[in-house]
Amino acid sequence: MDVAAPALILRRRPEAGRLARLFDNKTFLICACLTPAIGLLVVFLAYPLGLGVWLAFTDTQIGGGGEYVGIENFVSLAHDPVFLKTVFQTIFYTAVATAGKFALGLWLALLLNHALPFSSIIRAIILLPWIVPTVLSAIAFWWIYDPQFSIISYVLVDRLHLLAHNIDFLGTPWHARFSLIAANIWRGIPFVAISLLAGLQTISPSLYEAAMLDGASPWQRFRFVTAPMLMPILAVVLTFSVLFTFSDFQLVYAITRGGPFDTTQLMATLAFQRGIPGGQLGEGAAIAVAMIPFLVASTLFSYFALSRRKWQQGEANE
Amino acid sequence: MAHVSIRQARKSFGATQILHGVSVEVEDGEFVILVGPSGCGKSTLLRMIAGLENISGGEIAIGGRVVNDVPPKQRDIAMVFQNYALYPHMTVRDNMAFSLKLAGATRVEIEEHVQRAARILDLAPLLARYPRQLSGGQRQRVAMGRAIVRDPQVFLFDEPLSNLDAKLRVQMRAEIKELHQRLQSTIIYVTHDQIEAMTMADKIVVMQAGRVEQVGAPLELYDRPANRFVAGFIGSPAMNFLAGRIADGAFHAGGAAWPLPNAAGGVNGAAVVYGIRPEHMMLSPGGLRATVQVIEPTGSETHVIARVGSASLVCAFRERVAARPGETIEVLPNPALAHLFDEQTGNRLN
Ligand SMILES: Nc1ncnc2c1ncn2[C@@H]1O[C@H](COP(=O)(O)OP(=O)(O)OP(=O)(O)O)[C@@H](O)[C@H]1O
Ligand SMILES: [Mg+2]
């Protein structure tokens, strides 16, 4: 029985039809295999992106057509104080939140890299903020930051008697900005911690032992072994983290909607607000397009400055 | 250079005891090799000397100073790891310079030490390379260079050659031995390869299951193994063991009578184990009749597996043997080189 099967296949081969022969053609096969992927990319990525860029150069409004207006949208944005303030806020938000996420995430990863009791359970718990849908956690933060029912105010005022009045978390500009940054850090830590932990675990323990015998103190071991070996993965994680934070929308929109007085507006929320509720599709698109140079710059920075390491590339150097 | 004493060292991981009181004296400038089967605790003992594992009991002294509570970096030892543990992000030069840099040596001093080590180990052309651009043997030399640069009191090696191919291993064996003769340093070296142990050591420590079975010079272990374990562990092909009884001034096993070693006492009727190394069997007309089962010519020697009575026996002859499997040859042991062991305790009797 087993012997018969290959024989059958062999006999069928010469009778293969045109279709089968077509699939033997390498060029055709490559095209056939690539088509679905390229189709998906075009429909869901290239087309919306292209349309967005196109809209940025028109004065399209919702419900009406639009005409090509050149860089008029960008010129008017350059003189728009709300937009300029938003750019500053976005950069500030990204910088502070990323620094916070990396400081805390690295610290957590270093702790978890030591053999702790229940470390797998702790690792699972740490992932929680990341698993919870953003809007759900935004609602939780909304309550935490509520002017009347905030648990933080409750503890500080009613329990510890450290403050006389409730904190108005979301009502004043700087409070609101830092409250949002705190929420973003909370959400971002798991990604950073787990990624860096994965990086730490690829470092062979014998390197630390060798460094210990070479006379390195714990700080020197971190400085000369951990840090350089973690740098490549750190660069990747940093890039992603900056991209996600810079283009953050959900958290801000759900907690403050950009208020009070646009002081927590990010470029993504402003783009949405101008474009959809405001109806100025062209202007909204222009704000969104204005994010692109920032994102490209930060990607290039981490690619060139941090991730290229000669010792990993193994090029011959005599 | 220093003297190392290990006195009744014990180690447990949780409830399982790994080392049960190990005592070894390493003289100044001596090359001592720890051998033993896998899992017997050699690496653990070495790591205890280095300070990478704490000491559960007993004490370890380096250069007269008890180091039980001394952190690794103050023990003045250098270790070559089995996987070399080179820092992948540092060049060969930086790898070797790292410890000096941490110790605050000047640039000139560092360069001098690195150049000296590079000269000794023939690493000069490779100083600017990264570890991943090196072959296994070169990495091994860098790992040794990193140790040499520090000029430590004691060198520790944990199976440094086990990742190399057979030819390179022979070459590196000679290099390490030469290095020792040149530096006159104290070396403690772990391996489970008994040939490495025999060829390099001044003194061999044979370990089994967390205990020291015997300590001695290589040929001493070969000539007078203290017990059956050491006898079987040292020497290749391994010693033949035959279980039987002593009667009428001969050893009887499997229906054949074997000549006793000269010094054997008259323990008539005692149950003993008779040990004879394959290379101490001779072709001898009129000797014991042996039926050839397998013949393995190695070129320099011919290994013959044969049956004498009901016992199976490995012989290694310098001369070529023409016999084919199934045929009979006549062999005799060199009685002066035979060993007798107690059947119960395995200890040497003669
Ligand atoms: N961290 C540890 N926790 C628990 N048991 C350990 C630990 N390290 C080693 N052991 C046990 O200690 C015993 C000795 O280990 P060790 O590494 O010293 O063996 P070895 O003689 O070096 O063997 P090999 O020749 O295979 O390297 C082994 O049974 C091992 O399972
Ligand atoms: Mg080992």
XYZ file of C-alpha atoms and ligand atoms in Angstrom:
700
model
C 0.000 0.000 0.000
C 2.730 2.407 0.984
C 4.669 1.591 -2.110
C 1.800 2.382 -4.434
C 1.379 6.033 -3.454
C 4.604 7.511 -4.876
C 4.119 5.560 -8.062
C 0.704 7.161 -8.574
C 2.135 10.651 -8.160
C 4.898 9.889 -10.564
C 2.459 8.729 -13.173
C 0.244 11.762 -12.860
C 3.002 14.240 -13.450
C 3.360 14.228 -17.220
C -0.402 14.761 -17.574
C -0.314 18.019 -15.583
C -2.524 20.649 -17.170
C -1.750 24.228 -18.178
C -2.652 25.533 -14.756
C -0.162 23.251 -13.062
C 2.537 24.299 -15.499
C 1.689 27.936 -14.881
C 2.333 27.394 -11.176
C 5.750 26.000 -12.023
C 6.678 29.375 -13.490
C 8.697 31.183 -10.851
C 7.675 34.723 -11.793
C 4.030 33.833 -11.806
C 4.344 32.058 -8.483
C 6.022 35.050 -6.863
C 3.318 37.398 -8.134
C 0.547 35.043 -7.079
C 1.902 34.718 -3.570
C 2.535 38.426 -3.102
C -0.788 39.671 -4.425
C -2.910 39.120 -1.279
C -0.362 40.775 1.003
C 0.164 43.726 -1.295
C -3.580 44.054 -1.759
C -4.137 44.245 1.972
C -1.334 46.761 2.420
C -2.667 48.961 -0.360
C -6.267 48.908 0.826
C -5.607 49.344 4.546
C -2.324 51.252 4.667
C -1.256 52.973 1.496
C -4.675 54.239 0.462
C -5.630 55.820 3.824
C -2.173 57.288 4.202
C -2.197 58.657 0.685
C -5.689 60.040 1.140
C -4.694 61.667 4.432
C -1.708 63.329 2.846
C -3.815 64.474 -0.065
C -6.485 65.892 2.247
C -3.835 67.873 4.082
C -3.305 69.889 0.925
C -7.012 70.621 0.377
C -9.666 72.632 2.174
C -12.054 69.684 2.375
C -14.846 69.914 4.917
C -17.172 67.207 6.088
C -20.155 66.975 3.796
C -18.591 69.195 1.145
C -15.932 68.778 -1.471
C -12.547 70.403 -1.293
C -9.995 72.002 -3.524
C -6.251 71.780 -3.653
C -4.872 74.715 -1.671
C -1.171 73.910 -1.579
C 0.518 74.402 1.777
C -2.069 76.891 2.990
C -3.178 74.590 5.819
C 0.370 74.322 7.108
C 0.952 78.055 6.857
C -2.114 78.795 8.907
C -1.169 76.112 11.442
C 2.236 77.716 11.829
C 0.455 80.823 13.051
C -2.089 78.979 15.154
C -1.223 79.322 18.891
C -3.304 76.278 19.830
C -1.422 74.123 17.344
C 1.953 75.399 18.484
C 1.009 74.798 22.097
C -0.116 71.311 21.120
C 3.216 70.533 19.496
C 4.995 71.580 22.666
C 2.597 69.519 24.787
C 3.036 66.466 22.614
C 6.819 66.645 22.826
C 6.682 67.256 26.569
C 4.206 64.418 27.063
C 6.326 62.036 25.002
C 9.611 62.990 26.632
C 8.453 62.846 30.248
C 6.276 59.774 29.832
C 8.996 57.866 27.955
C 11.618 58.772 30.534
C 9.275 57.633 33.301
C 8.387 54.393 31.552
C 12.022 53.554 30.937
C 13.232 54.404 34.396
C 10.511 52.382 36.106
C 10.401 49.642 33.465
C 14.154 49.061 33.627
C 14.067 49.033 37.391
C 11.253 46.469 37.392
C 13.008 44.354 34.779
C 16.213 44.319 36.839
C 14.249 43.263 39.915
C 12.431 40.528 38.042
C 15.647 39.268 36.509
C 16.775 38.164 39.951
C 15.266 34.938 41.137
C 12.305 36.225 43.118
C 9.766 33.961 44.759
C 6.589 33.757 42.649
C 8.361 35.571 39.846
C 6.130 34.136 37.126
C 3.021 35.315 38.966
C 4.544 38.753 39.438
C 5.390 38.863 35.757
C 1.791 38.058 34.873
C 0.508 40.763 37.207
C 2.850 43.305 35.677
C 1.341 42.659 32.279
C -2.130 43.603 33.542
C -2.077 47.341 32.737
C -1.197 46.449 29.189
C -3.916 43.859 28.778
C -6.769 46.048 30.056
C -8.340 47.979 27.160
C -7.173 51.576 27.133
C -10.606 53.055 27.460
C -11.380 50.903 30.491
C -8.246 52.012 32.259
C -8.971 55.574 31.182
C -12.305 55.374 32.949
C -10.581 54.040 36.041
C -8.164 56.964 35.944
C -11.062 59.285 35.400
C -12.371 58.176 38.762
C -8.975 58.290 40.379
C -8.644 61.882 39.169
C -12.228 62.884 39.964
C -12.332 66.252 41.759
C -14.754 64.933 44.411
C -14.352 61.190 44.670
C -10.653 60.778 43.884
C -9.122 58.054 46.007
C -5.841 59.944 46.094
C -7.518 63.024 47.518
C -9.450 60.832 49.935
C -6.266 59.273 51.295
C -4.329 62.517 51.459
C -7.097 64.681 52.853
C -9.460 62.502 54.867
C -7.097 59.792 56.043
C -3.621 61.232 56.334
C -4.724 64.847 56.795
C -1.756 66.007 54.737
C -3.814 68.368 52.588
C -6.706 70.659 53.387
C -8.513 70.421 50.036
C -9.104 67.851 47.347
C -6.694 68.058 44.454
C -8.212 69.284 41.213
C -6.390 66.813 39.016
C -7.941 67.531 35.689
C -9.094 71.108 36.134
C -5.789 72.993 36.021
C -3.335 72.732 33.115
C -0.197 71.355 34.787
C -2.105 69.014 37.084
C -3.954 67.678 34.096
C -0.784 67.256 32.048
C 1.020 65.352 34.766
C -2.056 63.280 35.574
C -2.185 62.147 31.967
C 1.527 61.447 31.916
C 1.146 59.318 35.049
C -1.656 57.349 33.425
C 0.410 56.866 30.285
C 3.418 55.695 32.278
C 1.248 53.225 34.142
C 0.019 51.800 30.881
C 3.420 51.776 29.224
C 5.513 50.153 31.947
C 4.557 46.532 31.191
C 5.692 46.743 27.587
C 9.027 48.259 28.564
C 9.568 46.000 31.579
C 8.747 42.750 29.809
C 10.760 43.628 26.706
C 13.784 44.661 28.725
C 13.417 41.590 30.916
C 13.577 39.456 27.787
C 16.736 41.343 26.849
C 18.248 40.863 30.302
C 17.604 37.172 30.199
C 19.674 36.776 27.075
C 22.755 37.991 28.973
C 24.701 34.971 30.130
C 25.083 34.794 33.929
C 28.696 33.771 33.485
C 29.423 37.260 32.159
C 28.403 38.656 35.522
C 30.509 36.061 37.268
C 33.476 36.938 35.099
C 32.935 40.613 35.837
C 32.684 39.850 39.541
C 36.033 38.059 39.415
C 37.452 40.942 37.405
C 36.605 43.119 40.366
C 33.482 44.913 39.191
C 31.123 46.362 41.787
C 27.361 45.904 41.232
C 27.157 49.359 39.653
C 30.142 48.636 37.409
C 28.570 45.345 36.381
C 25.466 47.264 35.340
C 27.452 49.991 33.653
C 29.922 47.797 31.736
C 28.005 44.567 31.157
C 24.249 45.035 31.442
C 23.898 48.454 29.846
C 25.931 47.883 26.679
C 24.442 44.456 26.128
C 20.923 45.754 26.635
C 21.415 48.739 24.351
C 20.248 47.114 21.083
C 16.952 45.907 22.508
C 16.611 49.131 24.469
C 16.845 51.068 21.209
C 14.070 49.042 19.632
C 11.822 49.300 22.664
C 12.556 53.013 22.949
C 11.604 53.589 19.331
C 8.324 51.794 19.710
C 7.576 53.491 22.980
C 8.239 56.941 21.535
C 6.069 56.190 18.519
C 3.171 54.938 20.629
C 3.391 57.806 23.089
C 3.786 60.501 20.490
C 0.723 59.331 18.617
C -1.298 58.615 21.763
C -4.969 59.393 21.394
C -7.221 57.131 23.432
C -6.036 57.920 26.919
C -6.134 61.681 26.497
C -9.376 61.686 24.617
C -11.091 59.485 27.176
C -9.824 61.319 30.248
C -9.672 65.026 29.366
C -10.685 65.407 25.694
C -7.784 67.813 25.446
C -9.145 70.139 28.113
C -8.958 72.303 30.107
C -8.634 74.951 27.352
C -6.640 72.680 25.046
C -3.826 72.414 27.580
C -3.693 68.620 27.322
C -4.264 68.460 23.601
C -1.878 66.163 21.742
C -1.398 66.355 18.006
C -3.504 63.246 17.484
C -6.406 64.510 19.572
C -6.224 67.959 18.008
C -6.217 66.456 14.539
C -9.301 64.461 15.399
C -11.060 67.379 17.014
C -10.456 69.757 14.133
C -11.177 67.123 11.509
C -14.214 65.195 12.722
C -16.254 67.151 15.312
C -14.946 70.434 13.842
C -15.617 69.336 10.302
C -12.366 70.779 8.899
C -11.062 67.556 7.356
C -8.283 69.308 5.466
C -6.905 71.040 8.538
C -7.186 67.920 10.681
C -5.317 65.967 8.060
C -2.634 68.646 7.954
C -2.092 68.290 11.728
C -1.830 64.543 11.368
C 0.620 64.889 8.509
C 2.668 67.282 10.604
C 3.338 64.394 13.012
C 5.162 62.424 10.345
C 8.476 64.354 10.413
C 8.680 63.995 14.200
C 8.064 60.259 14.034
C 10.562 59.742 11.237
C 13.166 61.781 13.090
C 12.802 59.842 16.310
C 12.957 56.530 14.469
C 16.085 57.555 12.617
C 17.660 58.802 15.815
C 17.240 55.573 17.693
C 18.183 53.548 14.644
C 21.454 55.326 14.034
C 22.394 56.445 17.491
C 21.500 53.434 19.540
C 20.904 50.241 17.681
C 23.926 49.876 15.435
C 26.576 48.095 17.367
C 29.743 46.958 15.737
C 30.229 44.018 18.034
C 26.974 42.510 16.821
C 27.599 42.830 13.160
C 30.637 40.638 12.926
C 32.181 42.432 9.996
C 35.760 41.468 9.342
C 38.089 44.164 10.542
C 41.741 43.598 10.140
C 51.307 32.391 43.345
C 49.985 30.850 46.445
C 49.248 27.761 48.341
C 45.580 26.699 48.465
C 44.167 24.495 51.203
C 40.723 23.066 51.113
C 39.795 21.571 54.437
C 36.674 19.457 54.856
C 34.785 21.656 52.389
C 31.088 20.899 52.266
C 28.399 22.223 49.974
C 24.654 21.756 49.903
C 22.066 23.220 47.609
C 18.969 23.275 49.781
C 18.599 19.827 51.282
C 20.838 17.991 48.826
C 24.441 17.752 49.853
C 26.802 17.936 46.873
C 30.228 17.924 48.521
C 30.752 15.743 51.587
C 33.903 17.110 53.149
C 36.568 17.535 50.494
C 40.171 18.115 51.567
C 42.887 18.994 49.073
C 46.251 20.692 49.510
C 47.575 22.599 46.524
C 51.205 23.620 46.791
C 52.610 26.883 45.547
C 53.085 26.708 41.770
C 51.492 23.311 41.467
C 49.250 22.251 38.588
C 46.399 20.346 40.189
C 43.636 18.722 38.170
C 40.240 17.744 39.518
C 38.762 14.842 37.607
C 35.671 12.786 38.092
C 32.495 11.763 36.323
C 29.895 14.337 35.362
C 27.967 15.756 38.293
C 30.500 14.774 40.959
C 30.922 18.378 42.108
C 34.140 19.514 40.403
C 32.734 22.768 39.082
C 31.034 23.414 42.379
C 34.317 23.047 44.248
C 36.083 25.331 41.775
C 33.353 27.943 42.088
C 33.647 27.761 45.855
C 37.363 28.517 45.554
C 36.527 31.429 43.254
C 33.875 32.716 45.628
C 30.996 32.291 43.198
C 29.324 29.780 45.523
C 29.288 30.141 49.261
C 30.870 27.488 51.433
C 28.391 25.444 53.474
C 30.998 23.907 55.761
C 34.741 23.550 56.271
C 37.155 26.173 55.036
C 39.195 27.237 52.059
C 42.432 29.170 52.446
C 44.393 30.907 49.698
C 47.945 31.918 50.520
C 47.320 31.186 54.187
C 44.273 33.434 54.417
C 40.888 31.808 55.042
C 38.626 33.150 52.315
C 35.240 31.759 53.335
C 33.869 35.266 53.785
C 36.091 37.109 51.327
C 34.262 38.367 48.224
C 35.527 37.024 44.879
C 37.278 40.169 43.771
C 39.477 40.220 46.850
C 40.606 36.610 46.515
C 43.100 37.452 43.798
C 42.162 34.546 41.574
C 41.390 34.391 37.868
C 39.033 31.926 36.291
C 38.707 30.623 32.757
C 35.138 29.532 32.169
C 34.013 26.588 30.106
C 32.100 28.914 27.764
C 34.923 31.499 28.058
C 32.460 34.233 29.161
C 34.156 36.864 27.009
C 32.382 40.211 26.994
C 30.846 40.238 23.504
C 30.708 44.027 23.311
C 34.397 44.519 23.995
C 37.347 43.954 21.714
C 39.968 41.399 22.645
C 42.110 44.226 24.022
C 39.272 45.596 26.157
C 38.356 42.134 27.372
C 41.864 41.626 28.642
C 42.166 45.163 29.991
C 38.861 45.184 31.848
C 40.063 44.015 35.247
C 43.056 46.370 35.201
C 40.844 49.238 34.180
C 38.533 48.547 37.110
C 41.521 48.327 39.409
C 42.489 51.832 38.332
C 45.708 50.982 36.511
C 47.209 53.638 34.248
C 46.942 53.440 30.484
C 50.595 52.620 30.135
C 50.435 49.834 32.701
C 47.368 48.346 31.068
C 48.918 48.426 27.617
C 52.080 46.831 28.942
C 50.226 43.957 30.606
C 47.949 43.399 27.629
C 50.873 43.364 25.213
C 52.753 40.914 27.376
C 49.779 38.532 27.567
C 49.166 38.937 23.853
C 52.784 38.031 23.157
C 52.659 34.952 25.363
C 49.442 33.721 23.779
C 50.121 34.882 20.232
C 47.107 37.189 20.263
C 48.757 40.356 19.009
C 47.104 40.384 15.572
C 43.668 39.851 17.104
C 43.599 42.629 19.691
C 41.140 44.810 17.766
C 38.645 42.053 17.070
C 35.407 41.286 18.821
C 34.863 37.823 20.319
C 32.393 36.832 17.635
C 35.071 37.317 15.016
C 37.299 34.685 16.628
C 37.513 30.927 16.281
C 36.927 28.679 19.288
C 40.629 28.203 19.935
C 41.295 31.925 19.694
C 38.497 32.668 22.140
C 39.976 30.137 24.486
C 43.315 31.941 24.291
C 41.670 35.297 24.936
C 39.999 33.841 28.008
C 43.410 32.711 29.222
C 44.850 36.092 28.323
C 42.242 37.779 30.456
C 43.419 35.635 33.349
C 47.142 36.130 32.715
C 46.850 39.908 32.537
C 45.782 40.018 36.146
C 48.793 38.099 37.373
C 46.677 36.376 40.019
C 47.755 34.146 42.865
C 45.751 31.221 41.544
C 44.371 30.303 38.134
C 41.149 28.337 37.978
C 40.148 26.539 34.785
C 36.756 24.894 34.357
C 36.916 22.453 31.448
C 38.458 25.049 29.173
C 39.048 22.637 26.315
C 35.748 20.825 26.190
C 34.374 23.013 23.380
C 37.310 22.414 21.080
C 37.810 19.712 18.495
C 40.195 16.867 19.214
C 43.174 18.268 17.350
C 42.932 21.734 18.818
C 42.522 20.201 22.241
C 45.840 18.412 21.958
C 47.483 21.641 20.838
C 45.936 23.757 23.606
C 46.869 21.113 26.157
C 50.497 21.603 25.257
C 50.088 25.380 25.328
C 48.540 25.412 28.774
C 51.258 23.157 30.088
C 53.921 25.370 28.590
C 52.203 28.418 30.026
C 52.326 26.857 33.455
C 56.012 26.095 33.147
C 56.623 29.654 32.070
C 54.522 31.437 34.682
C 55.181 28.963 37.497
C 51.722 29.760 38.786
C 49.321 27.768 40.909
C 46.654 26.232 38.702
C 43.541 24.329 39.648
C 42.017 22.781 36.576
C 38.774 20.875 36.207
C 38.170 18.287 33.529
C 36.408 15.016 33.096
C 38.878 13.937 30.463
C 41.381 11.651 32.128
C 43.897 12.029 29.299
C 43.991 15.772 29.930
C 44.506 15.022 33.591
C 47.295 12.515 33.025
C 49.209 14.655 30.549
C 49.076 18.018 32.299
C 48.854 17.573 36.037
C 51.482 17.606 38.732
C 48.827 16.176 40.971
C 45.431 14.692 40.222
C 42.438 14.719 42.542
C 39.950 12.021 41.601
C 36.464 12.801 42.812
C 33.271 10.821 42.857
C 29.871 11.881 44.143
C 31.224 14.749 46.207
C 34.106 12.827 47.765
C 37.805 12.645 47.044
C 38.722 9.106 46.061
C 42.464 9.602 45.723
C 45.033 12.357 45.409
C 48.372 11.715 43.755
C 50.756 12.205 40.877
C 49.426 10.926 37.536
C 51.634 7.843 37.383
C 51.026 7.077 41.032
C 47.288 6.897 40.318
C 47.981 4.754 37.292
C 50.390 2.398 39.057
C 48.755 2.141 42.445
C 45.094 3.161 42.344
C 43.724 3.259 45.876
C 40.457 1.655 44.975
C 38.409 0.161 42.195
C 36.843 3.478 41.190
C 40.180 5.184 40.591
C 41.516 2.076 38.880
C 38.608 2.088 36.449
C 38.624 5.846 35.937
C 42.307 6.345 35.141
C 43.688 4.643 32.044
C 42.287 4.003 28.612
C 41.076 1.504 27.617
C 39.808 0.943 31.148
C 41.180 -1.715 33.489
C 39.658 -5.195 33.375
C 38.030 -6.381 36.570
C 37.441 -10.051 37.325
C 35.525 -11.225 40.371
C 36.709 -14.470 41.923
C 38.573 -16.159 44.770
C 42.124 -16.697 45.860
C 43.110 -20.333 46.272
C 46.438 -22.175 46.185
C 48.483 -19.048 45.438
C 46.455 -18.116 42.369
C 43.350 -16.157 41.534
C 40.456 -18.237 40.200
C 37.721 -16.716 38.083
C 35.488 -18.143 35.387
C 37.319 -21.431 35.329
C 40.805 -20.006 34.802
C 43.707 -19.549 37.212
C 45.501 -16.183 37.138
C 48.945 -15.494 38.625
C 48.851 -13.275 41.696
C 50.853 -10.068 42.062
C 54.072 -10.702 43.969
C 53.162 -8.787 47.075
C 49.767 -10.410 47.535
C 49.365 -11.945 50.934
C 48.041 -15.442 51.494
C 44.394 -14.585 52.029
C 43.301 -18.005 50.957
C 39.644 -18.317 49.989
C 38.994 -14.581 50.100
C 36.537 -13.091 47.592
C 38.461 -10.402 45.700
C 38.391 -8.429 42.484
C 41.386 -8.885 40.231
C 42.316 -5.859 38.143
C 44.582 -5.936 35.128
C 45.119 -3.142 32.591
C 44.647 -4.103 28.927
C 48.205 -2.989 28.141
C 49.558 -5.341 30.814
C 48.294 -8.456 29.048
C 50.861 -10.267 26.952
C 50.613 -12.758 24.129
C 52.240 -15.788 25.624
C 52.257 -19.321 24.195
C 51.155 -21.733 26.881
C 49.234 -19.011 28.738
C 45.513 -18.702 29.385
C 43.395 -19.706 26.422
C 41.268 -16.773 25.213
C 38.619 -16.793 22.484
C 38.815 -13.698 20.326
C 35.520 -11.836 19.980
C 36.453 -8.489 18.489
C 39.705 -7.114 17.079
C 40.278 -3.369 16.875
C 43.551 -2.353 15.238
C 44.394 1.250 16.175
C 47.674 1.309 14.316
C 50.084 1.588 17.187
C 48.262 -1.031 19.239
C 45.815 -3.809 18.642
C 42.874 -4.017 20.996
C 41.410 -7.485 21.401
C 38.238 -8.298 23.251
C 38.350 -11.929 24.233
C 36.767 -14.416 26.604
C 38.816 -16.254 29.168
C 36.600 -18.916 30.635
C 33.374 -17.042 31.338
C 35.067 -13.663 31.832
C 35.304 -10.997 29.158
C 38.663 -9.285 28.850
C 40.136 -6.371 26.912
C 43.774 -6.665 25.881
C 46.002 -4.095 24.184
C 49.031 -5.535 22.426
C 51.900 -3.596 20.909
C 52.293 -6.311 18.303
C 49.816 -6.979 15.527
C 47.521 -9.920 16.089
C 46.663 -12.105 13.145
C 43.844 -14.004 14.842
C 40.278 -13.581 13.650
C 37.114 -13.569 15.756
C 36.322 -17.045 17.018
C 39.935 -18.161 17.038
C 41.909 -18.821 20.193
C 44.959 -16.946 21.385
C 47.059 -17.559 24.483
C 47.583 -14.666 26.851
C 49.068 -13.996 30.281
C 48.905 -10.977 32.566
C 52.089 -9.382 33.838
C 51.522 -10.433 37.451
C 53.719 -7.675 38.861
C 51.300 -5.139 37.430
C 48.055 -6.765 38.524
C 45.881 -5.223 41.233
C 43.704 -6.822 43.899
C 40.704 -5.078 45.374
C 38.384 -5.996 48.206
C 35.122 -7.179 46.771
C 33.034 -5.369 49.401
C 34.785 -2.034 49.924
C 36.603 -1.812 46.603
C 39.814 -0.843 48.434
C 43.221 -1.904 47.213
C 44.621 -5.053 48.860
C 48.136 -5.447 47.465
N 22.702 25.786 41.645
C 22.501 24.489 41.888
N 21.390 24.093 42.545
C 21.193 22.778 42.812
N 22.025 21.790 42.454
C 23.136 22.126 41.798
C 23.438 23.490 41.471
N 24.613 23.513 40.827
C 25.024 22.236 40.732
N 24.140 21.400 41.317
C 24.284 19.949 41.440
O 25.528 19.706 42.019
C 26.110 18.548 41.468
C 27.524 18.849 41.047
O 27.496 19.778 39.990
P 28.814 20.261 39.277
O 28.434 21.281 38.293
O 29.805 20.647 40.304
O 29.280 18.952 38.531
P 30.592 18.701 37.700
O 31.401 17.719 38.455
O 31.218 19.988 37.333
O 30.021 17.990 36.410
P 30.388 18.230 34.876
O 31.580 17.408 34.598
O 29.185 17.693 34.181
O 30.587 19.687 34.678
C 25.208 18.105 40.328
O 24.473 16.984 40.767
C 24.294 19.275 40.098
O 23.024 18.825 39.739
Mg 31.347 21.212 35.551
